[in-house]
Every structure is written in structure tokens, then in C-alpha cells.
XYZ file of C-alpha atoms in Angstrom:
706
model
C -89.041 -12.555 49.709
C -86.114 -14.998 50.540
C -86.466 -17.572 53.577
C -82.990 -17.939 55.499
C -81.196 -20.834 57.849
C -82.906 -19.323 61.021
C -86.684 -19.283 59.474
C -86.745 -15.680 59.248
C -87.928 -13.898 56.153
C -86.779 -10.748 54.883
C -88.657 -8.940 51.969
C -86.632 -7.261 49.462
C -87.341 -4.890 47.039
C -87.442 -5.290 43.347
C -84.961 -2.005 42.544
C -83.314 0.281 44.930
C -83.141 4.335 44.121
C -80.426 5.611 42.444
C -78.476 6.946 46.053
C -79.029 3.865 47.817
C -77.310 2.333 44.545
C -74.545 4.858 44.757
C -74.080 4.350 48.610
C -74.604 0.665 48.939
C -77.218 0.811 51.620
C -80.431 -0.444 52.189
C -83.422 1.014 50.179
C -87.147 0.685 51.599
C -88.149 0.874 47.773
C -90.716 4.200 47.790
C -90.769 6.932 46.383
C -88.936 8.948 48.114
C -87.219 6.171 49.868
C -86.746 6.102 53.682
C -83.177 7.324 53.567
C -83.762 9.973 51.081
C -86.568 11.332 53.889
C -83.505 11.122 56.306
C -81.781 13.301 54.367
C -84.296 16.033 54.192
C -83.578 15.887 50.370
C -86.935 13.917 48.798
C -86.221 15.548 45.931
C -82.975 13.646 44.950
C -84.594 10.049 45.034
C -84.642 8.904 41.579
C -85.235 5.583 39.990
C -83.121 3.757 37.000
C -84.838 1.055 35.438
C -82.420 -2.017 36.063
C -80.434 -3.104 33.061
C -81.779 -5.673 30.479
C -79.505 -7.648 29.399
C -80.036 -8.407 25.133
C -79.407 -12.192 24.307
C -76.089 -13.269 22.378
C -76.204 -13.538 18.868
C -76.223 -16.936 17.793
C -72.817 -16.710 15.436
C -69.714 -16.912 17.659
C -67.738 -14.526 16.224
C -68.833 -10.784 17.145
C -67.060 -7.766 15.916
C -65.839 -5.445 18.929
C -68.509 -2.686 17.072
C -71.650 -5.065 17.836
C -70.485 -5.700 21.065
C -70.585 -1.903 21.819
C -74.028 -1.921 20.067
C -75.457 -4.044 22.676
C -73.571 -2.399 25.296
C -75.513 0.968 24.265
C -78.285 -0.306 23.781
C -79.244 -2.593 26.435
C -79.430 0.142 28.864
C -83.700 1.335 29.189
C -84.151 4.058 31.267
C -87.420 5.017 32.552
C -87.679 7.002 35.341
C -90.843 7.420 38.021
C -92.484 5.257 40.688
C -90.435 2.659 41.710
C -93.336 0.620 40.763
C -93.197 1.339 37.571
C -89.123 0.742 37.729
C -89.611 -2.771 39.193
C -92.609 -4.299 37.160
C -91.759 -5.281 33.639
C -95.090 -4.713 32.443
C -96.897 -1.679 30.880
C -99.699 -2.159 33.624
C -99.375 -1.502 36.984
C -101.289 -1.637 40.206
C -103.835 1.146 40.031
C -103.152 1.915 36.735
C -105.685 3.521 34.996
C -108.381 1.658 32.283
C -107.229 3.098 29.306
C -103.803 2.301 30.274
C -105.090 -1.471 31.103
C -106.745 -1.331 27.775
C -103.606 -0.117 25.631
C -101.692 -3.274 27.269
C -104.052 -5.626 25.743
C -104.268 -3.599 22.540
C -100.150 -4.512 22.160
C -100.442 -7.868 23.428
C -102.018 -8.451 20.158
C -98.753 -7.214 18.553
C -95.410 -9.242 20.231
C -93.368 -8.560 17.629
C -94.010 -4.777 17.311
C -93.924 -4.773 21.781
C -90.272 -6.420 21.675
C -89.216 -4.521 18.078
C -86.813 -1.318 18.160
C -86.675 1.269 16.258
C -83.818 2.963 14.601
C -82.766 6.485 15.699
C -80.579 7.531 12.082
C -77.675 9.562 13.650
C -78.090 12.912 11.612
C -74.833 14.997 12.686
C -73.487 16.788 10.300
C -70.666 19.714 9.686
C -72.090 22.862 8.188
C -70.763 26.221 7.144
C -71.970 29.646 9.019
C -71.459 32.730 7.431
C -67.941 33.410 7.640
C -67.640 29.798 5.899
C -66.322 28.122 9.197
C -67.628 24.196 9.626
C -69.800 23.974 12.455
C -70.964 20.994 14.373
C -74.829 20.244 14.396
C -75.574 17.176 16.522
C -78.409 14.942 16.225
C -80.870 16.285 17.978
C -80.712 19.502 16.713
C -83.637 20.785 13.811
C -81.095 21.271 11.297
C -80.222 18.455 11.330
C -83.610 16.796 11.313
C -84.233 19.570 8.488
C -81.498 17.811 6.217
C -83.111 14.471 6.920
C -86.590 15.485 5.728
C -84.867 17.592 2.804
C -83.138 13.920 1.743
C -86.495 12.183 2.204
C -88.181 14.690 0.197
C -85.976 15.414 -3.094
C -85.451 11.377 -3.488
C -89.459 10.269 -2.639
C -91.373 13.396 -3.841
C -89.288 15.782 -5.934
C -86.024 16.475 -6.833
C -86.613 20.245 -6.895
C -87.917 20.733 -3.815
C -86.337 23.605 -1.733
C -85.592 25.646 -4.615
C -83.044 28.188 -4.827
C -85.618 30.960 -3.064
C -84.691 29.538 0.409
C -80.983 30.363 -0.500
C -80.729 33.572 0.357
C -80.025 33.593 4.009
C -77.761 31.252 6.198
C -79.664 29.379 8.652
C -76.207 29.459 10.499
C -75.850 33.351 11.084
C -74.235 34.002 13.403
C -72.059 37.363 11.928
C -72.714 40.676 14.038
C -75.214 42.560 11.859
C -73.058 45.677 11.976
C -69.159 46.001 12.689
C -68.667 45.872 16.814
C -67.505 49.205 18.908
C -64.999 47.677 20.826
C -63.728 49.406 23.509
C -60.992 48.760 26.576
C -61.791 48.220 29.519
C -60.036 50.988 30.929
C -62.489 53.247 28.289
C -65.046 55.467 30.198
C -68.602 53.926 30.149
C -71.214 54.913 27.791
C -73.906 57.200 29.011
C -76.876 55.631 29.696
C -80.114 57.153 28.732
C -82.553 57.243 31.795
C -85.462 57.866 29.440
C -85.235 54.395 27.954
C -84.428 52.541 31.237
C -88.188 51.956 32.066
C -89.660 50.440 28.531
C -85.649 48.675 28.064
C -86.212 46.632 31.649
C -90.084 45.752 31.180
C -88.491 44.669 27.958
C -85.571 42.715 29.140
C -88.585 41.115 32.004
C -90.625 40.030 28.785
C -87.940 38.818 26.977
C -86.474 36.672 29.493
C -89.585 35.363 31.550
C -89.201 31.650 32.245
C -85.737 31.571 30.888
C -83.980 32.900 33.554
C -84.066 34.672 36.901
C -80.893 36.192 37.758
C -82.409 38.779 40.397
C -83.910 38.853 44.024
C -86.503 41.037 43.186
C -88.137 41.895 39.393
C -89.913 44.563 40.734
C -87.117 46.685 42.120
C -84.473 45.978 38.955
C -86.058 49.138 37.209
C -85.437 51.147 40.742
C -81.871 49.966 40.983
C -81.032 50.574 37.306
C -82.419 53.919 37.302
C -80.770 54.784 40.412
C -77.428 53.270 39.655
C -77.301 55.545 36.183
C -77.760 58.479 38.794
C -75.063 57.982 40.740
C -72.528 57.859 37.760
C -72.971 53.882 37.649
C -70.975 53.289 40.998
C -67.656 51.921 41.664
C -68.632 48.028 41.015
C -67.619 47.472 37.389
C -68.567 44.576 37.084
C -71.853 44.873 38.486
C -72.591 47.838 36.040
C -71.797 45.928 33.582
C -74.947 43.239 34.673
C -77.009 46.515 34.776
C -75.649 47.545 31.049
C -76.389 44.069 29.302
C -80.395 43.961 31.354
C -80.284 47.159 29.247
C -78.996 46.091 26.416
C -81.254 43.211 26.026
C -83.807 45.169 26.835
C -82.781 47.913 23.595
C -82.664 44.974 21.441
C -86.108 43.873 21.666
C -87.214 48.010 21.547
C -87.769 47.964 17.605
C -86.993 51.886 16.959
C -83.920 53.123 18.035
C -82.695 50.523 20.422
C -80.401 48.360 18.179
C -77.150 50.929 18.427
C -77.294 51.922 21.998
C -77.844 48.152 22.631
C -74.568 47.290 20.815
C -72.184 50.397 22.479
C -74.077 48.578 26.141
C -73.069 45.112 25.470
C -69.521 45.990 23.812
C -68.912 47.934 27.166
C -70.420 45.191 29.274
C -68.560 42.259 27.117
C -65.105 43.853 27.755
C -65.726 44.507 31.497
C -66.809 40.861 31.976
C -63.886 38.966 30.065
C -60.998 41.753 32.174
C -62.551 40.436 34.978
C -61.817 36.648 34.928
C -58.484 36.824 36.644
C -60.280 38.310 39.532
C -62.511 37.071 42.351
C -65.334 35.268 40.946
C -68.903 35.828 42.203
C -72.371 35.928 41.704
C -71.940 38.973 39.298
C -69.917 36.723 37.225
C -72.260 34.160 36.494
C -74.886 36.724 35.792
C -72.958 38.857 33.121
C -71.819 35.904 31.079
C -75.672 34.399 31.340
C -76.945 38.033 29.751
C -73.907 37.733 27.647
C -75.284 34.328 26.234
C -78.903 35.752 25.632
C -77.884 38.523 24.285
C -75.841 36.578 21.592
C -78.726 34.134 20.704
C -80.682 37.573 20.379
C -78.418 38.345 17.854
C -78.588 35.452 15.666
C -74.884 34.250 17.184
C -75.653 30.811 18.306
C -71.945 29.858 18.391
C -70.837 33.057 20.504
C -73.488 32.554 22.637
C -72.784 28.550 23.558
C -68.799 29.717 24.322
C -69.605 32.327 26.478
C -71.985 29.758 28.214
C -69.448 28.007 28.914
C -67.666 30.486 30.884
C -70.884 30.810 32.859
C -71.168 27.325 33.792
C -67.852 27.085 35.056
C -67.874 30.551 36.883
C -71.362 28.943 38.838
C -69.589 25.517 39.485
C -66.472 27.563 40.989
C -68.480 29.067 43.403
C -70.702 26.206 44.655
C -74.412 27.596 43.155
C -75.305 24.095 42.727
C -75.332 22.904 46.020
C -78.047 24.330 48.401
C -76.558 23.811 51.404
C -73.468 25.943 50.307
C -76.305 28.500 49.193
C -78.317 28.620 52.427
C -74.818 30.056 54.114
C -75.890 33.459 52.593
C -79.098 34.010 53.762
C -83.141 33.641 52.508
C -82.885 35.916 49.933
C -79.480 34.935 48.803
C -79.790 31.283 48.812
C -83.064 31.653 46.806
C -81.334 34.231 44.582
C -78.387 31.431 43.768
C -80.972 28.354 43.750
C -82.260 30.111 40.997
C -79.560 31.339 39.317
C -78.290 27.663 38.939
C -82.185 26.974 37.596
C -81.362 29.525 34.811
C -78.399 28.211 34.041
C -79.881 24.602 33.520
C -82.244 25.601 31.094
C -80.459 27.807 28.979
C -78.172 24.876 28.637
C -80.024 22.648 28.316
C -81.835 24.492 25.050
C -78.354 25.150 23.757
C -77.116 21.692 24.127
C -80.503 19.996 22.348
C -81.091 23.269 19.892
C -77.424 22.601 18.575
C -77.030 18.994 19.481
C -73.909 19.530 21.767
C -73.286 17.808 24.704
C -74.382 20.217 27.867
C -72.008 21.951 30.329
C -73.723 21.515 33.249
C -75.104 18.254 35.134
C -76.918 16.946 38.549
C -74.673 14.298 39.017
C -73.526 15.950 42.042
C -76.556 19.426 42.180
C -78.496 19.508 45.247
C -80.999 22.257 43.736
C -84.727 21.287 44.261
C -86.303 21.595 41.217
C -89.322 21.377 42.890
C -91.311 23.976 45.556
C -94.711 22.263 46.828
C -97.461 24.163 48.679
C -98.672 23.399 51.857
C -101.511 20.638 50.231
C -98.582 19.358 48.597
C -98.950 20.529 45.216
C -96.785 22.640 43.035
C -96.196 26.153 43.136
C -96.801 27.960 39.804
C -93.177 29.181 38.890
C -92.400 29.336 35.141
C -88.935 28.927 36.053
C -89.350 25.663 37.768
C -92.001 24.076 34.962
C -89.315 24.963 32.476
C -86.015 23.752 34.088
C -88.672 20.229 34.760
C -89.485 19.667 30.952
C -85.973 20.321 30.120
C -84.871 17.820 32.275
C -87.168 15.559 30.007
C -85.825 16.774 27.045
C -82.307 16.063 28.362
C -83.297 12.360 28.936
C -84.600 11.649 25.785
C -81.490 13.296 23.938
C -79.016 11.129 26.521
C -81.053 7.963 25.957
C -82.340 7.914 22.321
C -80.159 9.980 20.265
C -76.733 8.995 21.860
C -78.066 5.340 20.737
C -79.136 3.654 17.493
C -82.410 2.342 18.293
C -85.281 3.082 20.714
C -86.996 0.358 22.647
C -91.063 0.478 23.095
C -90.067 0.195 27.199
C -87.804 3.255 26.714
C -90.629 5.043 25.077
C -93.218 4.364 27.870
C -90.459 5.427 30.318
C -89.746 8.659 28.535
C -94.207 9.118 28.156
C -94.623 8.409 31.776
C -91.997 11.394 32.156
C -94.340 13.385 30.018
C -97.591 12.723 31.046
C -96.302 13.510 35.038
C -95.315 17.058 33.861
C -98.473 17.505 31.763
C -100.491 16.685 34.869
C -98.489 19.190 36.905
C -98.288 22.109 34.547
C -100.139 21.568 31.567
C -103.701 22.769 32.398
C -102.394 25.993 34.383
C -99.910 27.276 31.613
C -102.966 26.704 28.959
C -104.945 29.548 31.855
C -101.973 31.800 31.297
C -101.811 31.740 27.978
C -105.466 31.571 27.036
C -106.295 34.422 29.824
C -108.168 36.716 28.042
C -108.872 39.330 30.415
C -107.952 43.021 29.473
C -105.944 45.219 30.955
C -103.943 43.500 33.911
C -102.463 41.078 31.274
C -98.586 40.384 31.903
C -97.003 40.143 28.690
C -93.901 38.363 29.607
C -95.423 35.549 31.444
C -97.851 35.004 28.964
C -94.599 34.780 26.677
C -92.620 32.777 29.417
C -95.561 30.156 29.472
C -95.917 30.026 25.619
C -92.117 29.159 25.750
C -92.522 26.695 28.080
C -95.427 25.018 26.586
C -93.615 24.833 23.006
C -90.655 23.240 24.889
C -93.031 20.881 25.950
C -94.958 20.026 22.730
C -91.273 19.238 21.451
C -90.091 17.313 23.652
C -93.204 14.871 22.274
C -92.291 15.476 19.097
C -88.120 14.527 19.752
C -89.237 11.125 21.569
C -91.657 10.757 18.832
C -89.932 11.926 15.810
C -88.076 8.285 15.075
C -91.430 6.682 14.780
C -92.627 9.479 12.279
C -89.744 8.521 9.762
C -90.170 5.080 9.621
C -93.892 5.703 9.047
C -92.932 8.285 6.200
C -90.873 5.943 4.669
C -93.043 3.463 4.507
C -96.355 5.398 3.280
C -94.043 6.997 0.601
C -92.318 3.341 -0.431
C -95.322 1.676 -0.758
C -98.133 4.495 -2.261
C -100.357 4.654 0.344
C -101.731 7.141 1.735
C -103.007 5.891 5.252
C -102.245 2.709 7.274
C -104.624 0.086 6.906
C -104.174 -1.026 10.289
C -103.490 1.347 13.551
C -100.347 0.159 15.254
C -97.944 1.472 18.295
C -95.941 3.176 15.725
C -98.472 4.903 13.848
C -99.729 6.119 16.667
C -96.554 7.629 18.246
C -96.308 9.015 14.484
C -99.622 10.500 14.596
C -98.526 12.145 18.133
C -95.781 13.529 16.472
C -98.153 15.488 14.222
C -100.705 16.345 16.913
C -97.736 17.848 19.027
C -96.784 20.086 15.993
C -100.156 21.387 15.720
C -100.696 21.890 19.330
C -97.252 24.140 19.325
C -98.607 26.499 16.215
C -101.925 26.999 18.345
C -100.988 28.922 21.326
C -97.947 31.243 19.593
C -100.501 32.351 16.320
C -103.177 33.260 19.248
C -100.611 35.700 20.737
C -99.309 36.900 17.846
C -103.135 37.628 17.156
C -103.562 39.161 20.123
C -100.609 41.509 20.038
C -98.966 40.254 23.256
C -96.223 38.021 21.638
C -92.596 39.378 21.750
C -90.609 39.245 18.490
C -87.576 38.356 19.922
C -87.742 34.836 21.316
C -84.908 31.700 20.329
C -86.573 29.098 21.704
C -89.798 29.569 20.409
C -88.388 30.321 16.878
C -86.101 27.001 17.051
C -88.764 24.760 18.084
C -91.290 26.019 15.677
C -89.021 25.439 12.876
C -88.929 22.030 13.870
C -92.607 21.803 14.297
C -93.054 23.373 10.466
C -91.080 20.711 9.424
C -92.979 17.759 10.751
C -96.279 19.798 9.700
C -94.697 19.729 6.187
C -93.806 16.157 5.757
C -97.014 15.130 7.601
C -99.264 16.857 5.028
C -97.114 14.438 2.128
C -97.788 11.869 3.684
C -101.174 11.598 4.124
C -101.771 12.175 7.584
C -104.646 14.767 6.877
C -105.365 17.897 4.908
C -106.030 19.938 7.459
C -102.380 19.883 8.482
C -102.245 22.544 5.165
C -104.013 25.527 7.641
C -101.171 24.321 10.709
C -97.967 25.285 8.015
C -99.546 28.353 7.215
C -99.783 29.163 10.769
C -96.410 28.292 11.438
C -95.001 30.302 8.552
C -96.908 33.151 8.890
C -95.662 32.881 12.540
C -91.873 32.348 11.485
C -92.914 35.547 9.091
C -93.585 37.784 12.656
C -90.698 36.879 14.412
C -88.135 36.930 11.007
C -88.654 41.161 11.554
C -86.068 40.628 14.007
C -84.691 36.917 13.439
C -82.391 36.299 10.819
C -82.814 32.106 12.018
C -86.654 32.925 11.568
C -86.323 34.528 8.075
C -84.276 31.396 6.573
C -86.968 28.793 8.188
C -89.628 30.450 7.205
C -88.458 30.034 3.217
C -87.670 26.437 4.141
C -90.939 26.029 5.445
C -92.535 27.814 2.233
C -90.599 25.502 -0.200
C -91.876 22.129 1.909
C -95.542 23.726 2.065
C -95.470 24.343 -1.593
C -93.788 20.824 -2.318
C -96.110 18.921 -0.462
C -99.475 20.944 -2.173
C -98.226 19.844 -5.779
C -97.692 16.219 -4.627
C -101.069 15.789 -3.246
C -102.381 17.810 -6.076
C -100.309 15.154 -8.810
C -101.387 12.119 -6.521
C -105.249 13.604 -6.757
C -105.051 13.572 -10.558
C -103.676 10.068 -10.707
C -106.414 8.641 -8.800
C -109.355 11.026 -10.059
C -107.520 9.959 -13.808
C -107.614 6.218 -12.836
C -111.531 6.804 -11.653
C -112.442 8.156 -14.677
C -110.777 5.350 -17.270
C -112.811 3.139 -14.989
C -116.004 4.749 -14.885
C -116.210 6.024 -18.757
C -117.601 3.636 -20.165
C -120.813 3.466 -18.734
C -122.746 6.002 -20.183
C -119.748 7.137 -22.788
C -118.639 10.129 -21.503
C -115.655 10.036 -22.930
C -115.458 8.775 -27.217
C -113.690 5.629 -27.852
C -112.434 7.572 -31.219
C -110.792 11.281 -30.050
C -111.509 13.994 -32.683
C -108.733 13.749 -34.951
C -107.920 10.266 -35.699
C -109.528 8.345 -38.667
C -112.929 7.616 -36.932
C -114.479 9.648 -39.356
C -114.427 12.951 -37.959
C -112.849 15.675 -39.456
C -109.555 16.903 -37.595
C -105.814 18.331 -38.838
C -104.299 14.953 -39.723
C -107.077 14.133 -41.631
C -107.184 16.732 -43.554
C -103.227 16.592 -44.540
C -103.405 13.223 -45.601
C -106.258 13.712 -47.901
C -104.128 16.721 -49.007
C -101.446 14.464 -49.857
C -103.260 12.319 -52.635
C -103.611 8.798 -53.239
C -100.430 7.330 -52.913
C -98.628 9.945 -51.185
C -97.404 10.050 -47.723
C -97.925 13.579 -45.483
C -94.327 14.773 -44.507
C -95.008 14.233 -40.633
C -94.586 10.599 -39.542
C -98.286 8.736 -38.792
C -98.913 8.274 -35.135
C -100.599 5.698 -33.719
C -104.036 6.122 -32.377
C -104.523 7.294 -29.315
C -106.489 5.390 -27.293
C -109.053 5.823 -24.715
C -106.265 5.901 -21.387
C -104.655 8.514 -23.442
C -107.863 10.920 -24.167
C -107.966 10.454 -19.961
C -104.837 11.816 -19.473
C -105.666 14.783 -22.200
C -108.750 15.161 -20.254
C -107.074 15.852 -16.994
C -104.163 17.926 -19.049
C -101.859 14.613 -17.004
C -98.205 12.829 -18.764
C -98.779 9.625 -17.176
C -95.521 8.444 -18.946
C -93.188 10.770 -17.574
C -94.641 10.813 -14.234
C -94.483 6.805 -13.679
C -90.994 6.566 -15.888
C -89.618 9.615 -13.228
C -90.988 7.516 -10.109
C -89.614 4.249 -11.528
C -86.456 5.403 -12.085
C -85.764 7.423 -8.588
C -82.963 5.486 -7.192
C -84.113 3.409 -3.657
C -83.952 5.390 -0.622
C -84.269 3.795 3.052
C -84.092 6.582 5.814
C -82.801 3.487 7.983
C -81.632 0.889 5.573
C -77.227 0.668 5.084
C -77.437 2.374 8.121
C -73.564 1.236 9.360
C -72.359 0.678 5.845
C -73.426 3.720 4.239
C -73.723 5.937 6.957
C -71.205 9.056 5.073
C -73.840 8.828 2.181
C -77.356 8.637 3.887
C -76.547 10.635 7.433
C -72.874 11.712 6.343
C -71.205 15.134 7.551
C -72.669 16.384 4.220
C -72.458 20.026 4.547
C -75.809 21.998 3.870
C -73.866 25.413 2.856
C -70.971 25.498 0.428
C -68.512 27.428 0.824
C -67.103 30.215 -1.740
C -63.869 31.995 -1.969
C -65.250 35.348 -2.324
C -66.755 37.230 0.348
C -67.838 34.711 2.414
C -71.578 35.163 1.132
C -73.477 31.316 1.103
C -75.523 30.242 -0.985
C -77.793 27.227 -0.729
C -79.127 27.308 -4.685
C -76.928 24.613 -5.459
C -78.096 21.914 -2.842
C -81.852 22.969 -3.403
């Protein structure tokens, strides 16, 4: 409240929405605010938390690099209700009781509440199948694998990830067969009408929840068959779209579809590239999105990334990011263009997150609504809307967490609020679709799409809690403890990362067992690989032996996808090696613990003799017989060995060499995920190539690094 000279009292809101800030007008402070309601665009009303300036360091001399880090770390983004943005406390008016209780618990740990957690720089250059260097960013699963590999080989087993994981390249983007090139003026390939229905059905099953490019999916099969019967029509670009639909469907068909699909793809790609100099339209965007999806299915990730850039620029050129522009074409075209933009956002954010690269699209100048409420105000069930909403949360995690070096508790709370909001809207309904056991009327495409959206949600949880898991793992492996003595906020976040990985594996394995899971699912394969890594290090870190069950389930699922996906082949080998290392490590720890307990309790009942067999204690053994044969005054040819102690007997009892083990542990060089971050960036999180280059035929072998 502010009092003026005339005695009038003016109320001021603590925070204004982003639109009112940009236009510098008065904001009502509610969600949505009055101005956005008057503009008839309530979905665009968003609140960003105000900037919190960090205190200046005590020293008078500060380097320019440190000043830049302070500025980058000072922004804490927590979008949600305006009350949440204006209140500096975790507790909000009307908040649930469990949140208030959680706040009281956190007040007991004031240091941890205000302590930021380091986020390592994990970006690096890797070699693809042709031996060319490819950039993989911080949030990519392959970068996370390199961090896990470094931690495990340094702290657990130097021979982990043995040479059997080097048979394939995890960046395999070479075509499995030579491409059949055909010029733009070449005759189009003959369409096999007999495979049309199956190919269109396979296309819908693969792309559900990922893209929605056509006005009516139910009419798609009939339109393509009519187009094929009419000698492909006169519009070459529209024909290229139909060829790509059939190519993606043939890619999924297991028998006899790959060669036909490759022919369709080669012709459609050449037509699409030749059309860039002409007029752009909706078909131009569609054709390059479909080329991107086909490239993803063929494990050509760089090609997919490049072709999608053309799709994004073509979409911006025709204005599909503005819903007012789309509305000028009538209701049906309006809906199609809006959903075309949503499809672009989903594919773009998946590519950028899985490869750790900046996205090609943004919502800075976008007015397409991502929500569709019904008459009761509840969100209508739409897989594409659910998918784009969770990918927007993932985008905020990547921008606010992985583009900076620290994650604060307040930022974590803001992101968790967004995830809770999405979960309240979609989680129950999506799980009902995935777990529906009705026979006969199950739509495999809808089920696979729902499972893919769920996997993206669980990956978002893993992405935001992954830095806390690595901190907890480093602490446990350094201290030698298997479980924390006290439960802190960071340990809870580490547990949340493990739980999200477990929950991701369960529906995927269930659909595989029921025969409903498609084998072409690049989104699920990428997120499942990250889940297998989290489960493997969770098993090593002592988060529970039950994790072994889900590790094996993740490996089984990756092997299922590996029948058609080169990436999944490599991922399954890595997950197997990590699981084997974890089990050996746990067995070693159990042997050590059992031997220690036996050594302390064996004296109670004389379970282990003080003088083992073969010593000078009166029992005949090989050593005593040798000494007797040598005669008095003569010594045996073998040097005398010290008498084995009781501890030596315990070691022999369990078949374990304690001395070599402890020497190996003490001789391990000190390693910290976050220590010496700036000074030793190249050594700890530098641009280390995962796959070496060979001078020969470009074959990639991982053996020297594993």
C-alpha cells in the first residue's frame, strides 16, 4: 500500500505479468490479469519471478568472469501463479498442509535452504560414424553417460564399461544401405497400393503424440489411396508428403518395408529440396517435418537436426506461429495450422534436449494457445497438447538450470510447481490410457503416444533432480556409506530422480509384454537410456537392491527396441556393463562387511581356529612336512612365511584379498564431480571424445576408452 499527499491509498501488486511488463502498463496481479483477458488471450499471461540480486563479494577486486557468473546465477525463474511469484516463502496462502509441513522441515536446515547446487558443464565433442566431430550439449543423455562413466571408472571400477560396449557407435548416423538418388525430374516410384493401409496405420502409430499434420487422420488413408490411384496428381510437393507418410510407415513394417520406404524417402527428399526456391506453404513445413522423423527413425540424428531447421524457418515464413493469422483460413485450416506449430515445438524441443543444442523455435512472438479447456474449465484430453506442455517445462529446465552453473532451492521449487501442475492435469488420465486392458478396442497409436508423453514427464523430473543425484552419489562413494544418516532436501531430490526412472520403466515394460509397444520410438529410446543410467548409478550408490529389477527391465526394453534401432543396441550394451559393474561392487562390499563381522564374532565360540592348518601349531601341513624333510640345521628351499593371523584366516574363509583391495581403494586418485570446476574444466568436464577416430574405414571402436 502506498499513501499519496491527497490522502488516497493506492494498492500495488508485488509482480506484474510478462506482457504488462513489456508494454509498461498497469497489471491487476491475478492470473490471468485484466489486460490479457481484455485482449482475449488469457493463455499468454505468465509471471516471471523478480530478479534477486546476490550480495557483492567482500573483496574489492572481482574478475569480469566472476561478475558474469553472478549475473547469470541471480535469475531464478518460477512461472506459475502470481501469488507464488510475489511471495518469497515456499508456503502460500491456501497451500496444502503437506507443503506447510515441508516448509517447517526446511526451516530446520537454513544453510541447505539457501545453498546452491553446482551443475557441471557436460558438453563435449563426440565422433559420429564417419569420424566427424559432433557437438553434444550439457543436458543430452550421452553427456550424462560420459559423467557417469568418469565417476564409475574413477571411484568404483577402472575396468567398467568393458570392450563389449564398443561394437557400435552411439552416434550412428550413417545410412544402413546406400541411398538411391534420383533427380527432381526423375519419374516417381510406383506406389504399392496393397501396402497403403498398413503403412498409413503404422505411420499414425509411430507419430501419435509427437506430430499432428493433417486435418483428419481418419481420412488420411483414403486420401493417399485415391492419390495413388490418380497417378499421383499434379502437385509434386503434396505428393512428396504422401510418399513420406508411406516411407515412415514402411520403416516401421518389419518385413519387406525398408527398401520400399527408402525409395519413397529419396524421391520425396529431392522434391522437397528442389521446392525451396518456389512458393512456401503448409506442405513445405509438412514435408521437412516428415523428413526429420524419417531421419530419426533411421538413426541419422544430425540429418534430422538440419532438416528440421528448414521446417522451422518455413513455418515462420508463412506465420503459423500466430493464431490470428491462422484464423483467416477458416476453422479447419486454423486448427491444422495451430497444430502444425505445436508439432514443430514438440519435435524441436525433443531434438534440442536429446542433443543438448539450442532450439530452432521459441514462444517469444507466438500466440498459438497450448491449452484447450472444455465448458467446465478442465483441459480436454489431447496428446499433442499434453506433449507440448511437458516439453515447455523441459525447455525451462534446460534454460534455467543447464545453461547456468548452479541451481537454487527457489528455482527448484518453481520448476517442481510447474511439474506438479502438469501432473494434476494429465498424469492420471494418461496412466488410465496406458493401463487400459480392454481387449479388441485398444488403439495402439494412442497407447504409444500416451506412454511417450509419460516418459517425457518422468525425464523432466530426472533432468531437474539429476544434479542432486550426482552430488549425493559423490558423497556416498567418498564417505563409503551406503545410505544417508539424515534425510535432507537434496537427498530427497536424489530419491526423486531414482523414483522417476523406475516409474518410466514400468509402463514401457508393460506395453512390451502386452504386445502394444512399437519398435520405432526414438523419444522413448532416448529417455529410457537416461533412465537406465540413473538406475545403474542408483544401485551403486546404495539406493536399494530392488533397483536391480528395474535395471534388468530397462535393459530388456532397450533390447526390444534394438531390433530396429541402432542407438538402442549401443544403449543396451552400456546399460548391461553398468549393471554388471554395480553388482560386482555390491558383492565386494558385502564380502567386506561379512568378513569384518566374522572377524569380530569368531572368538565367541571358536568358529575359526587361531592357528590355521599348516602352521607350527602341531597340525601337520605341507610346510611342516617340508621342514622335517630338510633335517636339523638345514633350511627349506622356500623362504619362511609369517604365520597367518586370525584375520588372514577370515580372508581365506571368504576368498577375498583384502590387502590388494584396500591398496586399490587408497591408490585411486581423488575425484570430485564439482571440485576445481573452473580451473580443471578441460580435465573434468572438457571436450573429451567418447569415440576415437581411426585412419581406416571410419570404424569406431570404444575399447580403448572403456
